[in-house]
Backbone as a chain_set.jsonl record, in Angstrom:
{"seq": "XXXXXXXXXXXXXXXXXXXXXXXXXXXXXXXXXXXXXXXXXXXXXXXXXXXXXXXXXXXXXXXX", "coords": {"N": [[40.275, 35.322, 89.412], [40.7, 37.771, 86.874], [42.822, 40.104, 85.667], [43.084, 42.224, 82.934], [44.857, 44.753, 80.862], [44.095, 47.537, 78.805], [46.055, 48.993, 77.28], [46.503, 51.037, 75.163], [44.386, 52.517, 75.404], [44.825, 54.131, 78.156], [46.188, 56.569, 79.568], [48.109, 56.943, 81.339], [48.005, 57.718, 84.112], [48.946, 56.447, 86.629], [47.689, 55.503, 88.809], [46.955, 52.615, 89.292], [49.482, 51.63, 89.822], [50.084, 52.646, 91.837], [48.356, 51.773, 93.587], [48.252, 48.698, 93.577], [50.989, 47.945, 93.132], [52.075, 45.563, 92.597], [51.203, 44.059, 90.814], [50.743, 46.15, 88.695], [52.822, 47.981, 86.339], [54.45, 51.21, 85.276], [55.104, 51.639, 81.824], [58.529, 52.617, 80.944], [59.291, 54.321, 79.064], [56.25, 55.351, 77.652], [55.245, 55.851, 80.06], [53.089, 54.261, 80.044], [50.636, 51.495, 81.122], [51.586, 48.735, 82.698], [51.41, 45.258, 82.454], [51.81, 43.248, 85.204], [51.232, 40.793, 86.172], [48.229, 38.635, 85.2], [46.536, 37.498, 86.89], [45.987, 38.523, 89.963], [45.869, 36.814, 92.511], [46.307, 37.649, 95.021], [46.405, 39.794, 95.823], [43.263, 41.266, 95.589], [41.854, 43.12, 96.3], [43.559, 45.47, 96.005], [43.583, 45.568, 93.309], [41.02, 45.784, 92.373], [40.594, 48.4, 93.902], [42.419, 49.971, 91.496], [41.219, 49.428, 89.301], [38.264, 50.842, 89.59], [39.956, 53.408, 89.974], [40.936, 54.082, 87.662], [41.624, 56.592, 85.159], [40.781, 56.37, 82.575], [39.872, 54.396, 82.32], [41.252, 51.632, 81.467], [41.536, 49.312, 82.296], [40.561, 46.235, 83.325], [38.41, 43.568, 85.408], [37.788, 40.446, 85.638], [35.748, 37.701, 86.021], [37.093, 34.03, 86.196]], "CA": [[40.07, 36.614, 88.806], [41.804, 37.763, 85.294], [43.056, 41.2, 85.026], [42.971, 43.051, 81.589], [45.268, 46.147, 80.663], [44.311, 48.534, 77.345], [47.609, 49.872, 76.752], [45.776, 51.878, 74.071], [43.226, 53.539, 76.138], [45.969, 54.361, 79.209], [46.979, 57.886, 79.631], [49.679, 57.339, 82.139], [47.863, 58.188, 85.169], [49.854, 55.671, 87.55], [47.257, 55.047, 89.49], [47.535, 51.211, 89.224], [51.03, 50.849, 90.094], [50.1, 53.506, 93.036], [47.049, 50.945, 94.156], [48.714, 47.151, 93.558], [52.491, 48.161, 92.527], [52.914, 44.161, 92.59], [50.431, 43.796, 90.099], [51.002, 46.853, 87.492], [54.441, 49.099, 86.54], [54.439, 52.001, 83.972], [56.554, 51.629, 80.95], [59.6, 53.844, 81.223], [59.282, 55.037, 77.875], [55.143, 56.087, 77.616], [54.165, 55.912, 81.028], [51.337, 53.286, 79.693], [50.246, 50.779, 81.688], [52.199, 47.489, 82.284], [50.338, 43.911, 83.468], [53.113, 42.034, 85.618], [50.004, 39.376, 86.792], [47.207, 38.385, 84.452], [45.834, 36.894, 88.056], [45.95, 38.675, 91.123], [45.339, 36.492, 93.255], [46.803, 37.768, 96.438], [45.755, 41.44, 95.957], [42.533, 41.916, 94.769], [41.86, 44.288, 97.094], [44.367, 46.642, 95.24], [43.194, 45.48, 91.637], [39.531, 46.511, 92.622], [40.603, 50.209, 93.676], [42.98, 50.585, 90.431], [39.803, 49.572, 88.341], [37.78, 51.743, 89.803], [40.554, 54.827, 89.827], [41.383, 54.36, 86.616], [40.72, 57.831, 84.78], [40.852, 56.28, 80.903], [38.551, 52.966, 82.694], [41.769, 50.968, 80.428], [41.527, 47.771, 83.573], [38.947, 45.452, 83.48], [38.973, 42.124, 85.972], [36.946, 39.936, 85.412], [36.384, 36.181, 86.882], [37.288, 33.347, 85.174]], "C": [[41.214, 36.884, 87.823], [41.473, 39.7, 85.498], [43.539, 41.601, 83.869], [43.412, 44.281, 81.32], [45.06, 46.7, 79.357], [44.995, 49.368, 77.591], [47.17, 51.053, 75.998], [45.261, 53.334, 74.125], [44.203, 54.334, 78.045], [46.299, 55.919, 78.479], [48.24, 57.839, 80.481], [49.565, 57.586, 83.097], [48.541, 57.834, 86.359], [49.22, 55.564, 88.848], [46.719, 53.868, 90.198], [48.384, 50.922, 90.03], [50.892, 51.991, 91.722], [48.932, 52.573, 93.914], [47.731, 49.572, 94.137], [50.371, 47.255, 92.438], [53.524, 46.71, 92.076], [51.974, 43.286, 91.242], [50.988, 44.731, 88.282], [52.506, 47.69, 87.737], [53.848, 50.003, 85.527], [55.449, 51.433, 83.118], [57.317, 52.926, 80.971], [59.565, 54.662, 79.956], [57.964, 56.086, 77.265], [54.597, 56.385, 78.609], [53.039, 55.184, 80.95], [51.93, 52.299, 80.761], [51.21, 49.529, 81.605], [52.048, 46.391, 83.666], [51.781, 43.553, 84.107], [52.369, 40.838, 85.892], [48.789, 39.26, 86.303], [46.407, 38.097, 85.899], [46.468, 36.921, 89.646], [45.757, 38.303, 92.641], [45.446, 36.958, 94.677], [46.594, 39.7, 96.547], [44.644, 42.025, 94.893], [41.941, 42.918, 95.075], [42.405, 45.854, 96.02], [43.78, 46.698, 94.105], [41.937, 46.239, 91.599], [39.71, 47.943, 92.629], [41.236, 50.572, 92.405], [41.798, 49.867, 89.509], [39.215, 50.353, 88.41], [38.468, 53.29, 89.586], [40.851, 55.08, 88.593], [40.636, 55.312, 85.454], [40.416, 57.529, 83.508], [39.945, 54.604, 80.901], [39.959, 51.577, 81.392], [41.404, 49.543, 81.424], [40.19, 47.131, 83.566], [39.251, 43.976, 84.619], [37.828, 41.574, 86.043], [37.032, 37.947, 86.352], [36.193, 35.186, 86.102], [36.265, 31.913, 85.113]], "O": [[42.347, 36.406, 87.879], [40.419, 40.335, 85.481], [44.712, 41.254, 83.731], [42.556, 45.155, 81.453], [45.94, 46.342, 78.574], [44.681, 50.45, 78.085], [47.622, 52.133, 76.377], [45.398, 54.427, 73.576], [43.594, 55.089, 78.803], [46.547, 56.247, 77.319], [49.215, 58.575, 80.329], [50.624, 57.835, 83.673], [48.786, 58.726, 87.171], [49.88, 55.527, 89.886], [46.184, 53.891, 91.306], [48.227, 50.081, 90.915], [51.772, 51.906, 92.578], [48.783, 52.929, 95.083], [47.692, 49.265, 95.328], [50.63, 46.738, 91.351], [54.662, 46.56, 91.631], [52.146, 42.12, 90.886], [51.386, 44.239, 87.226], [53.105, 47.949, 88.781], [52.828, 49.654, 84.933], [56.458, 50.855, 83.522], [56.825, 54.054, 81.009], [59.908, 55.84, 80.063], [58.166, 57.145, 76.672], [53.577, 57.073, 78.562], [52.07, 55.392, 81.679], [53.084, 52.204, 81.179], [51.649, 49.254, 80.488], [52.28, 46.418, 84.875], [52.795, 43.615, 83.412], [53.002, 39.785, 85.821], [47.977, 39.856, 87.011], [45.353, 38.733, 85.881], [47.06, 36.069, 90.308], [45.571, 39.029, 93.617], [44.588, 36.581, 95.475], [46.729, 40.483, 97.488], [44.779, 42.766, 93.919], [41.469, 43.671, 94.223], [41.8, 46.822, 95.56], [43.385, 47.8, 93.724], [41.799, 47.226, 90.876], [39.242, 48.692, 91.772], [40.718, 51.589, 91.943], [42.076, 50.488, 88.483], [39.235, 51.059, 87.402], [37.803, 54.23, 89.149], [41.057, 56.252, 88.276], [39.547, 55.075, 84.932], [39.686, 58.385, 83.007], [39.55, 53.922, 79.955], [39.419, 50.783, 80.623], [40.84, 48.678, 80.754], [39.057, 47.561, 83.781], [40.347, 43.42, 84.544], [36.853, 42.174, 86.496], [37.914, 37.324, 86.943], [35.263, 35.221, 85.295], [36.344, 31.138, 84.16]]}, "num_chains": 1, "name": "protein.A"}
């Protein structure tokens, strides 16, 4: 599985890094979104709910 962050489309919600915190961080400067693991493998569990929670839909995961 390949996770996908739009930085773009990110408001800042921090509901990512509140769902798989080993996966995503905020940037300290916008609060946007920030990938640490193109491939989750060990928590997709988490990746799944911060897809789903995500209020601006920026996360996509897809399988490779």
């Amino acid at each position: 599985m390949r996770i996908t962050a739009d930085r773009e489309a990110c408001v800042g919600a921090g509901q990512c890094v509140l769902s798989a915190d080993t996966v995503f961080d905020q940037d300290e400067d916008d609060g946007r979104v920030l990938l640490l693991r193109e491939r989750p493998d060990d928590d997709i569990a988490g990746v799944e709910q911060a897809v789903l929670l995500c209020p601006s839909q920026a996360l996509t995961l897809t399988d490779d």
